Amino acid sequence: MIHSKDQLNKLRDQYDIVIAGGGLVGISLACALAVSHQQLSILLVDNFPIKGMSQDGVVAGPVYHPSFDARATALSMASIEIYQRLGVMDDLLSHAAPISDIHVSDRGHSGSTVLNAAQQAKTAFGYVIENQWLGAVLLNRLMSLPSIELLSEAKVANIVPRQKVTRVTVSAHNQESHHGVEVDAALLVVADGAQSGLRESLGITASVKQYDQQAVIANVQTQLPHNGQAFERFLADGAVAFLPLPDLPSAPRRSALVWTMPNQHEVNRENNIADLNDQDFISELQSAFGFRLGEIQQIGHRQSYPLALTLANEVIRNHIVIMGNAAHSLHPVAGQGFNLSLRDIAALTELVSQAAVNNKDIGELSLLESYSKAQLKDQKNTIGFSHYLIELFGRQALPIQAGRSLGLLALDILTPAKHRFSDQASGLSGRRPVL
């Protein structure tokens, strides 16, 4: 059920769960909770209008939303398992491309490795889907779940923790809190992004490490088909990744580009690479990436954004949990940020569903502490894996350059090392929660 900002009076006085933020994390969590326990009442509050939906509530095309932007997401196999349980795999796979091989190389050095899914008895390492289509698939699933209410063009304007609930004030996105309505939640989930205003309003600080880098993203068309190959090429000052995308009738041989590079003030040239015209940008990209897919023929609309590691110093309080980028925002070098959030979603859903079945308080601090402790190892390993790659391939000292070349060569030779690397990238290491 969808409410507009003008229908605040239709909200209940109390919900089991209120989710602040209707991006990919918020909408995935809402669907997971509703599928896992159908009796939970869930309110999803989002600041933006739902565009691309027909009058009968069906999303036929990509959804345009700041969280569902031009970026593509590489879903690990652990994430695919989660979405399988949510009942969205047929729709998802119709807009996704499998990753059958991962080619990792270091520009100017001899080391390289190719990971092949079939050789490791995997159907794929993951699937790549554009965020706009992932958003559409999830929104269609949400509309089929009667226990979820979606309030668009609205915000959680105020939070008042109480002993047994968290009281939130919900208002239209362009109005002050005194124009809103009060709603009690047994559990409030804050998922409003890395620059979380709600996290800050709760007095929860975040540690931020600036990488002095930006990511440039776009879709590219190449001369040769990718055949399910993903490429990551480490450069002297960043990395360039090509992720396979499904063909379109009007645009075959597509890949999603993620190019991390220094911020503008770090680039020793008259113009920032990200600001070049298409022809000059393609020339720079071709030089950085090489001709593994032949000539780069076209590039779509480009976007850039700064890169930082953001970690909330608290992720739980009584009847409150912080999730998604509001809890941890990672560098995209290993493609792990959203996949980590999905595993967080699975873990929280498992505990909340069990508590609800046993008529326990789903927002009790001890329960949320169990969630936090269960996910801490996964979060540390994933964040450490991403940060290690940045540190290793971002240094130019000769011993380190030699060491990383030897590391890639060893990875190519030693099958167990390949398996460990691919399992980490696929999200298949460690315990996986059951929804």
mmCIF file of C-alpha atoms in Angstrom, residues 37-381:
data_model
loop_
_atom_site.group_PDB
_atom_site.id
_atom_site.type_symbol
_atom_site.label_atom_id
_atom_site.label_comp_id
_atom_site.label_asym_id
_atom_site.label_seq_id
_atom_site.Cartn_x
_atom_site.Cartn_y
_atom_site.Cartn_z
ATOM 1 C CA HIS A 37 6.865 -12.936 9.130
ATOM 2 C CA GLN A 38 3.619 -11.888 7.478
ATOM 3 C CA GLN A 39 2.051 -10.537 10.665
ATOM 4 C CA LEU A 40 4.616 -7.761 11.148
ATOM 5 C CA SER A 41 3.248 -4.288 10.431
ATOM 6 C CA ILE A 42 5.854 -2.276 8.523
ATOM 7 C CA LEU A 43 5.965 1.398 7.570
ATOM 8 C CA LEU A 44 8.583 2.465 5.018
ATOM 9 C CA VAL A 45 9.110 6.239 4.908
ATOM 10 C CA ASP A 46 10.904 7.788 1.959
ATOM 11 C CA ASN A 47 11.677 11.358 0.999
ATOM 12 C CA PHE A 48 11.180 10.966 -2.732
ATOM 13 C CA PRO A 49 8.196 10.397 -5.029
ATOM 14 C CA ILE A 50 7.699 7.030 -6.687
ATOM 15 C CA LYS A 51 8.090 7.634 -10.421
ATOM 16 C CA GLY A 52 7.488 5.088 -13.150
ATOM 17 C CA MET A 53 4.510 3.382 -11.453
ATOM 18 C CA SER A 54 1.204 2.835 -13.265
ATOM 19 C CA GLN A 55 -2.170 3.556 -11.687
ATOM 20 C CA ASP A 56 -2.639 -0.111 -10.835
ATOM 21 C CA GLY A 57 0.610 -0.102 -8.844
ATOM 22 C CA VAL A 58 2.836 -1.931 -11.321
ATOM 23 C CA VAL A 59 6.329 -0.731 -12.174
ATOM 24 C CA ALA A 60 6.972 -1.497 -15.841
ATOM 25 C CA GLY A 61 10.241 0.367 -16.301
ATOM 26 C CA PRO A 62 13.282 1.503 -14.361
ATOM 27 C CA VAL A 63 12.620 3.521 -11.206
ATOM 28 C CA TYR A 64 14.240 6.926 -10.921
ATOM 29 C CA HIS A 65 15.283 7.623 -7.349
ATOM 30 C CA PRO A 66 18.573 8.889 -5.871
ATOM 31 C CA SER A 67 19.298 5.382 -4.568
ATOM 32 C CA PHE A 68 18.240 3.808 -7.875
ATOM 33 C CA ASP A 69 20.636 5.869 -9.993
ATOM 34 C CA ALA A 70 22.767 5.123 -13.057
ATOM 35 C CA ARG A 71 25.096 2.921 -11.039
ATOM 36 C CA ALA A 72 25.110 -0.842 -11.432
ATOM 37 C CA THR A 73 25.394 -3.244 -8.520
ATOM 38 C CA ALA A 74 27.362 -6.486 -8.591
ATOM 39 C CA LEU A 75 25.258 -8.812 -6.456
ATOM 40 C CA SER A 76 27.281 -11.568 -4.797
ATOM 41 C CA MET A 77 25.955 -15.122 -4.742
ATOM 42 C CA ALA A 78 25.100 -14.688 -1.058
ATOM 43 C CA SER A 79 22.953 -11.707 -2.085
ATOM 44 C CA ILE A 80 21.389 -13.759 -4.879
ATOM 45 C CA GLU A 81 20.423 -16.388 -2.278
ATOM 46 C CA ILE A 82 18.722 -13.676 -0.217
ATOM 47 C CA TYR A 83 16.764 -12.334 -3.179
ATOM 48 C CA GLN A 84 15.841 -15.907 -4.134
ATOM 49 C CA ARG A 85 14.121 -16.256 -0.758
ATOM 50 C CA LEU A 86 12.321 -12.959 -1.332
ATOM 51 C CA GLY A 87 10.777 -14.332 -4.519
ATOM 52 C CA VAL A 88 12.227 -11.798 -6.959
ATOM 53 C CA MET A 89 14.776 -13.874 -8.861
ATOM 54 C CA ASP A 90 12.865 -14.313 -12.128
ATOM 55 C CA ASP A 91 12.328 -10.565 -12.467
ATOM 56 C CA LEU A 92 15.837 -9.762 -11.265
ATOM 57 C CA LEU A 93 17.623 -12.143 -13.633
ATOM 58 C CA SER A 94 15.708 -10.792 -16.624
ATOM 59 C CA HIS A 95 17.607 -7.516 -16.118
ATOM 60 C CA ALA A 96 20.946 -8.908 -14.896
ATOM 61 C CA ALA A 97 24.106 -10.404 -16.390
ATOM 62 C CA PRO A 98 26.041 -13.237 -14.712
ATOM 63 C CA ILE A 99 29.727 -12.871 -13.821
ATOM 64 C CA SER A 100 31.352 -16.070 -15.079
ATOM 65 C CA ASP A 101 34.970 -14.860 -14.927
ATOM 66 C CA ILE A 102 36.865 -12.197 -12.978
ATOM 67 C CA HIS A 103 40.074 -10.876 -14.520
ATOM 68 C CA VAL A 104 42.306 -8.974 -12.079
ATOM 69 C CA SER A 105 45.443 -7.195 -13.296
ATOM 70 C CA ASP A 106 47.904 -4.475 -12.329
ATOM 71 C CA ARG A 107 48.828 -1.989 -15.049
ATOM 72 C CA GLY A 108 52.537 -2.005 -15.819
ATOM 73 C CA HIS A 109 53.234 -5.188 -13.847
ATOM 74 C CA SER A 110 53.352 -8.842 -14.787
ATOM 75 C CA GLY A 111 50.982 -10.192 -12.167
ATOM 76 C CA SER A 112 47.414 -11.044 -13.133
ATOM 77 C CA THR A 113 44.832 -13.661 -12.326
ATOM 78 C CA VAL A 114 41.642 -14.999 -13.852
ATOM 79 C CA LEU A 115 38.979 -16.520 -11.630
ATOM 80 C CA ASN A 116 36.596 -18.883 -13.421
ATOM 81 C CA ALA A 117 33.292 -19.771 -11.782
ATOM 82 C CA ALA A 118 32.928 -23.153 -13.485
ATOM 83 C CA GLN A 119 36.387 -24.235 -12.337
ATOM 84 C CA GLN A 120 35.313 -23.517 -8.766
ATOM 85 C CA ALA A 121 32.012 -25.398 -9.140
ATOM 86 C CA LYS A 122 30.011 -22.169 -9.085
ATOM 87 C CA THR A 123 27.257 -21.220 -11.510
ATOM 88 C CA ALA A 124 28.524 -17.629 -11.344
ATOM 89 C CA PHE A 125 30.408 -15.318 -9.000
ATOM 90 C CA GLY A 126 27.422 -12.996 -8.961
ATOM 91 C CA TYR A 127 25.117 -10.961 -11.171
ATOM 92 C CA VAL A 128 25.276 -7.336 -12.294
ATOM 93 C CA ILE A 129 22.096 -5.261 -12.467
ATOM 94 C CA GLU A 130 21.506 -1.558 -12.939
ATOM 95 C CA ASN A 131 20.172 0.047 -9.767
ATOM 96 C CA GLN A 132 17.177 1.523 -11.579
ATOM 97 C CA TRP A 133 16.009 -1.958 -12.555
ATOM 98 C CA LEU A 134 16.818 -3.458 -9.163
ATOM 99 C CA GLY A 135 14.678 -0.736 -7.604
ATOM 100 C CA ALA A 136 11.803 -1.541 -9.969
ATOM 101 C CA VAL A 137 11.988 -5.271 -9.180
ATOM 102 C CA LEU A 138 11.992 -4.636 -5.430
ATOM 103 C CA LEU A 139 9.200 -2.074 -5.591
ATOM 104 C CA ASN A 140 6.986 -4.507 -7.498
ATOM 105 C CA ARG A 141 7.647 -7.126 -4.818
ATOM 106 C CA LEU A 142 6.887 -4.640 -2.071
ATOM 107 C CA MET A 143 3.533 -3.824 -3.699
ATOM 108 C CA SER A 144 2.569 -7.506 -3.484
ATOM 109 C CA LEU A 145 3.148 -7.650 0.288
ATOM 110 C CA PRO A 146 0.082 -6.365 2.190
ATOM 111 C CA SER A 147 1.854 -5.900 5.528
ATOM 112 C CA ILE A 148 4.028 -3.058 4.142
ATOM 113 C CA GLU A 149 2.873 0.551 3.903
ATOM 114 C CA LEU A 150 5.052 2.900 1.843
ATOM 115 C CA LEU A 151 4.821 6.614 2.581
ATOM 116 C CA SER A 152 6.472 8.636 -0.184
ATOM 117 C CA GLU A 153 7.562 12.298 -0.243
ATOM 118 C CA ALA A 154 7.745 12.152 3.548
ATOM 119 C CA LYS A 155 10.370 11.992 6.262
ATOM 120 C CA VAL A 156 10.967 10.948 9.835
ATOM 121 C CA ALA A 157 11.316 14.438 11.248
ATOM 122 C CA ASN A 158 11.877 13.649 14.922
ATOM 123 C CA ILE A 159 12.831 10.672 17.093
ATOM 124 C CA VAL A 160 11.996 10.267 20.780
ATOM 125 C CA PRO A 161 13.310 7.038 22.369
ATOM 126 C CA ARG A 162 11.000 5.548 25.006
ATOM 127 C CA GLN A 163 11.307 2.516 27.221
ATOM 128 C CA LYS A 164 9.205 0.100 25.138
ATOM 129 C CA VAL A 165 9.028 1.883 21.765
ATOM 130 C CA THR A 166 10.615 4.600 19.699
ATOM 131 C CA ARG A 167 8.239 7.469 18.944
ATOM 132 C CA VAL A 168 8.793 9.135 15.585
ATOM 133 C CA THR A 169 7.201 12.164 14.010
ATOM 134 C CA VAL A 170 6.403 11.648 10.336
ATOM 135 C CA SER A 171 5.800 14.695 8.161
ATOM 136 C CA ALA A 172 5.742 15.710 4.518
ATOM 137 C CA HIS A 173 9.298 16.075 3.195
ATOM 138 C CA ASN A 174 8.959 19.861 2.836
ATOM 139 C CA GLN A 175 7.266 20.573 6.180
ATOM 140 C CA GLU A 176 8.432 21.080 9.752
ATOM 141 C CA SER A 177 7.891 18.351 12.320
ATOM 142 C CA HIS A 178 5.031 20.159 14.057
ATOM 143 C CA HIS A 179 2.920 19.553 10.941
ATOM 144 C CA GLY A 180 3.469 15.804 11.185
ATOM 145 C CA VAL A 181 1.895 12.878 13.004
ATOM 146 C CA GLU A 182 3.377 10.774 15.786
ATOM 147 C CA VAL A 183 3.846 7.044 15.318
ATOM 148 C CA ASP A 184 5.237 4.478 17.762
ATOM 149 C CA ALA A 185 7.601 1.772 16.498
ATOM 150 C CA ALA A 186 8.706 -1.342 18.340
ATOM 151 C CA LEU A 187 11.787 -1.060 16.122
ATOM 152 C CA LEU A 188 13.027 1.957 14.176
ATOM 153 C CA VAL A 189 15.514 1.261 11.381
ATOM 154 C CA VAL A 190 17.581 4.245 10.239
ATOM 155 C CA ALA A 191 18.662 3.705 6.627
ATOM 156 C CA ASP A 192 18.896 7.227 5.231
ATOM 157 C CA GLY A 193 22.383 7.038 3.714
ATOM 158 C CA ALA A 194 25.998 7.832 4.526
ATOM 159 C CA GLN A 195 25.219 11.466 5.353
ATOM 160 C CA SER A 196 22.496 10.317 7.740
ATOM 161 C CA GLY A 197 20.709 13.233 9.349
ATOM 162 C CA LEU A 198 18.779 10.887 11.630
ATOM 163 C CA ARG A 199 21.951 9.207 12.862
ATOM 164 C CA GLU A 200 23.317 12.636 13.688
ATOM 165 C CA SER A 201 20.078 13.689 15.404
ATOM 166 C CA LEU A 202 20.461 10.696 17.729
ATOM 167 C CA GLY A 203 23.924 11.918 18.701
ATOM 168 C CA ILE A 204 25.599 8.958 17.004
ATOM 169 C CA THR A 205 28.913 9.992 15.505
ATOM 170 C CA ALA A 206 30.675 8.405 12.553
ATOM 171 C CA SER A 207 34.336 7.884 11.763
ATOM 172 C CA VAL A 208 35.181 9.055 8.252
ATOM 173 C CA LYS A 209 38.345 8.265 6.294
ATOM 174 C CA GLN A 210 38.630 10.339 3.130
ATOM 175 C CA TYR A 211 40.422 8.516 0.315
ATOM 176 C CA ASP A 212 40.984 11.722 -1.708
ATOM 177 C CA GLN A 213 39.476 9.828 -4.618
ATOM 178 C CA GLN A 214 36.390 10.009 -6.757
ATOM 179 C CA ALA A 215 34.507 7.311 -8.639
ATOM 180 C CA VAL A 216 33.356 7.957 -12.180
ATOM 181 C CA ILE A 217 30.533 5.684 -13.299
ATOM 182 C CA ALA A 218 28.917 5.154 -16.690
ATOM 183 C CA ASN A 219 27.751 2.441 -19.033
ATOM 184 C CA VAL A 220 30.044 1.721 -21.979
ATOM 185 C CA GLN A 221 29.671 -0.112 -25.265
ATOM 186 C CA THR A 222 32.670 -2.096 -26.485
ATOM 187 C CA GLN A 223 33.742 -3.631 -29.762
ATOM 188 C CA LEU A 224 33.848 -7.158 -28.346
ATOM 189 C CA PRO A 225 31.219 -8.892 -26.170
ATOM 190 C CA HIS A 226 32.136 -9.344 -22.512
ATOM 191 C CA ASN A 227 30.927 -12.982 -22.434
ATOM 192 C CA GLY A 228 30.249 -12.676 -18.727
ATOM 193 C CA GLN A 229 33.718 -11.409 -17.849
ATOM 194 C CA ALA A 230 34.295 -8.766 -15.178
ATOM 195 C CA PHE A 231 37.581 -6.879 -15.228
ATOM 196 C CA GLU A 232 39.363 -5.032 -12.442
ATOM 197 C CA ARG A 233 42.578 -3.285 -13.431
ATOM 198 C CA PHE A 234 44.612 -1.554 -10.763
ATOM 199 C CA LEU A 235 46.358 1.643 -11.852
ATOM 200 C CA ALA A 236 49.072 3.811 -10.342
ATOM 201 C CA ASP A 237 46.456 6.128 -8.840
ATOM 202 C CA GLY A 238 43.248 4.112 -8.715
ATOM 203 C CA ALA A 239 41.447 1.263 -10.439
ATOM 204 C CA VAL A 240 39.149 0.732 -13.393
ATOM 205 C CA ALA A 241 36.459 -1.946 -13.396
ATOM 206 C CA PHE A 242 34.242 -3.201 -16.206
ATOM 207 C CA LEU A 243 31.215 -5.208 -15.066
ATOM 208 C CA PRO A 244 29.088 -7.187 -17.555
ATOM 209 C CA LEU A 245 25.610 -5.859 -18.318
ATOM 210 C CA PRO A 246 22.834 -7.537 -20.314
ATOM 211 C CA ASP A 247 22.486 -6.548 -23.952
ATOM 212 C CA LEU A 248 19.703 -4.232 -25.039
ATOM 213 C CA PRO A 249 18.247 -4.265 -28.575
ATOM 214 C CA SER A 250 19.585 -0.763 -29.127
ATOM 215 C CA ALA A 251 22.787 -1.208 -27.100
ATOM 216 C CA PRO A 252 24.611 -4.552 -27.302
ATOM 217 C CA ARG A 253 27.981 -5.368 -25.705
ATOM 218 C CA ARG A 254 27.394 -3.220 -22.634
ATOM 219 C CA SER A 255 29.515 -3.035 -19.495
ATOM 220 C CA ALA A 256 29.220 -0.917 -16.363
ATOM 221 C CA LEU A 257 32.273 1.244 -15.744
ATOM 222 C CA VAL A 258 33.554 2.144 -12.281
ATOM 223 C CA TRP A 259 36.758 4.202 -12.494
ATOM 224 C CA THR A 260 38.296 5.352 -9.233
ATOM 225 C CA MET A 261 40.800 8.171 -9.558
ATOM 226 C CA PRO A 262 42.252 11.044 -7.541
ATOM 227 C CA ASN A 263 40.117 14.077 -6.790
ATOM 228 C CA GLN A 264 40.484 17.011 -9.145
ATOM 229 C CA HIS A 265 43.025 18.827 -6.993
ATOM 230 C CA GLU A 266 45.208 15.713 -7.040
ATOM 231 C CA VAL A 267 45.276 15.396 -10.850
ATOM 232 C CA ASN A 268 48.363 16.915 -12.449
ATOM 233 C CA ARG A 269 46.680 18.152 -15.621
ATOM 234 C CA GLU A 270 44.747 21.165 -16.804
ATOM 235 C CA ASN A 271 41.437 19.315 -16.722
ATOM 236 C CA ASN A 272 39.978 16.726 -14.430
ATOM 237 C CA ILE A 273 39.563 13.464 -16.361
ATOM 238 C CA ALA A 274 35.980 13.200 -15.153
ATOM 239 C CA ASP A 275 35.153 16.511 -16.867
ATOM 240 C CA LEU A 276 36.560 15.683 -20.316
ATOM 241 C CA ASN A 277 34.281 15.428 -23.334
ATOM 242 C CA ASP A 278 33.232 11.916 -24.360
ATOM 243 C CA GLN A 279 35.861 11.470 -27.061
ATOM 244 C CA ASP A 280 38.759 12.540 -24.844
ATOM 245 C CA PHE A 281 37.399 10.572 -21.882
ATOM 246 C CA ILE A 282 37.169 7.400 -23.991
ATOM 247 C CA SER A 283 40.767 7.948 -25.120
ATOM 248 C CA GLU A 284 41.967 8.190 -21.490
ATOM 249 C CA LEU A 285 39.863 5.180 -20.508
ATOM 250 C CA GLN A 286 41.174 3.096 -23.396
ATOM 251 C CA SER A 287 44.734 3.891 -22.331
ATOM 252 C CA ALA A 288 44.010 2.884 -18.732
ATOM 253 C CA PHE A 289 42.001 -0.266 -19.466
ATOM 254 C CA GLY A 290 43.615 -1.547 -22.650
ATOM 255 C CA PHE A 291 41.929 -3.522 -25.425
ATOM 256 C CA ARG A 292 40.618 -6.561 -23.555
ATOM 257 C CA LEU A 293 37.177 -5.817 -24.999
ATOM 258 C CA GLY A 294 38.441 -4.205 -28.176
ATOM 259 C CA GLU A 295 37.779 -0.543 -28.793
ATOM 260 C CA ILE A 296 35.507 1.363 -26.430
ATOM 261 C CA GLN A 297 32.886 2.623 -28.868
ATOM 262 C CA GLN A 298 30.416 4.650 -26.823
ATOM 263 C CA ILE A 299 29.951 5.919 -23.301
ATOM 264 C CA GLY A 300 26.697 6.858 -21.619
ATOM 265 C CA HIS A 301 25.932 9.585 -19.115
ATOM 266 C CA ARG A 302 28.751 9.933 -16.588
ATOM 267 C CA GLN A 303 28.418 10.628 -12.885
ATOM 268 C CA SER A 304 31.117 11.105 -10.260
ATOM 269 C CA TYR A 305 31.075 11.058 -6.484
ATOM 270 C CA PRO A 306 33.718 11.321 -3.738
ATOM 271 C CA LEU A 307 34.962 8.206 -1.966
ATOM 272 C CA ALA A 308 35.274 7.709 1.767
ATOM 273 C CA LEU A 309 35.017 4.980 4.380
ATOM 274 C CA THR A 310 32.269 5.936 6.829
ATOM 275 C CA LEU A 311 31.624 3.839 9.941
ATOM 276 C CA ALA A 312 28.984 4.672 12.527
ATOM 277 C CA ASN A 313 30.405 4.437 16.036
ATOM 278 C CA GLU A 314 27.121 2.896 17.219
ATOM 279 C CA VAL A 315 24.686 0.812 15.191
ATOM 280 C CA ILE A 316 22.152 -0.172 17.859
ATOM 281 C CA ARG A 317 20.236 1.409 20.673
ATOM 282 C CA ASN A 318 17.128 0.288 22.494
ATOM 283 C CA HIS A 319 14.455 -0.133 19.767
ATOM 284 C CA ILE A 320 16.732 1.475 17.141
ATOM 285 C CA VAL A 321 19.159 0.022 14.591
ATOM 286 C CA ILE A 322 21.326 1.830 12.031
ATOM 287 C CA MET A 323 21.705 0.059 8.671
ATOM 288 C CA GLY A 324 23.052 0.446 5.151
ATOM 289 C CA ASN A 325 25.364 3.322 4.317
ATOM 290 C CA ALA A 326 24.248 5.051 7.512
ATOM 291 C CA ALA A 327 26.091 2.241 9.338
ATOM 292 C CA HIS A 328 28.973 1.588 6.944
ATOM 293 C CA SER A 329 29.820 3.123 3.581
ATOM 294 C CA LEU A 330 32.725 1.425 1.780
ATOM 295 C CA HIS A 331 35.095 2.133 -1.087
ATOM 296 C CA PRO A 332 33.762 0.406 -4.257
ATOM 297 C CA VAL A 333 37.101 -1.260 -5.123
ATOM 298 C CA ALA A 334 35.898 -4.694 -3.975
ATOM 299 C CA GLY A 335 32.201 -4.148 -4.704
ATOM 300 C CA GLN A 336 31.213 -5.251 -1.202
ATOM 301 C CA GLY A 337 29.233 -2.416 0.382
ATOM 302 C CA PHE A 338 25.667 -3.270 -0.676
ATOM 303 C CA ASN A 339 26.301 -7.007 -0.390
ATOM 304 C CA LEU A 340 27.396 -6.499 3.222
ATOM 305 C CA SER A 341 24.192 -4.554 3.885
ATOM 306 C CA LEU A 342 22.108 -7.399 2.454
ATOM 307 C CA ARG A 343 23.793 -9.853 4.803
ATOM 308 C CA ASP A 344 23.029 -7.444 7.661
ATOM 309 C CA ILE A 345 19.407 -7.457 6.493
ATOM 310 C CA ALA A 346 19.292 -11.261 6.510
ATOM 311 C CA ALA A 347 20.770 -11.421 10.018
ATOM 312 C CA LEU A 348 18.392 -8.824 11.465
ATOM 313 C CA THR A 349 15.389 -10.394 9.743
ATOM 314 C CA GLU A 350 16.243 -13.816 11.150
ATOM 315 C CA LEU A 351 16.404 -12.506 14.733
ATOM 316 C CA VAL A 352 13.330 -10.256 14.463
ATOM 317 C CA SER A 353 11.243 -13.024 12.920
ATOM 318 C CA GLN A 354 12.237 -15.497 15.639
ATOM 319 C CA ALA A 355 11.435 -12.940 18.335
ATOM 320 C CA ALA A 356 8.039 -12.183 16.791
ATOM 321 C CA VAL A 357 7.142 -15.880 16.579
ATOM 322 C CA ASN A 358 8.002 -16.227 20.284
ATOM 323 C CA ASN A 359 6.057 -13.055 21.207
ATOM 324 C CA LYS A 360 9.216 -11.287 22.354
ATOM 325 C CA ASP A 361 10.027 -7.592 22.088
ATOM 326 C CA ILE A 362 11.562 -7.200 18.617
ATOM 327 C CA GLY A 363 13.328 -3.968 19.567
ATOM 328 C CA GLU A 364 14.757 -5.067 22.903
ATOM 329 C CA LEU A 365 18.385 -4.045 23.304
ATOM 330 C CA SER A 366 19.595 -7.569 24.104
ATOM 331 C CA LEU A 367 18.132 -8.831 20.820
ATOM 332 C CA LEU A 368 19.761 -6.031 18.843
ATOM 333 C CA GLU A 369 23.051 -6.713 20.621
ATOM 334 C CA SER A 370 22.840 -10.297 19.355
ATOM 335 C CA TYR A 371 22.419 -8.948 15.820
ATOM 336 C CA SER A 372 25.337 -6.538 16.210
ATOM 337 C CA LYS A 373 27.679 -9.190 17.620
ATOM 338 C CA ALA A 374 26.695 -11.715 14.956
ATOM 339 C CA GLN A 375 27.502 -9.285 12.147
ATOM 340 C CA LEU A 376 30.629 -7.739 13.636
ATOM 341 C CA LYS A 377 33.023 -10.361 12.238
ATOM 342 C CA ASP A 378 31.490 -10.174 8.769
ATOM 343 C CA GLN A 379 31.636 -6.390 8.800
ATOM 344 C CA LYS A 380 35.260 -6.316 9.985
ATOM 345 C CA ASN A 381 36.351 -8.892 7.405
#
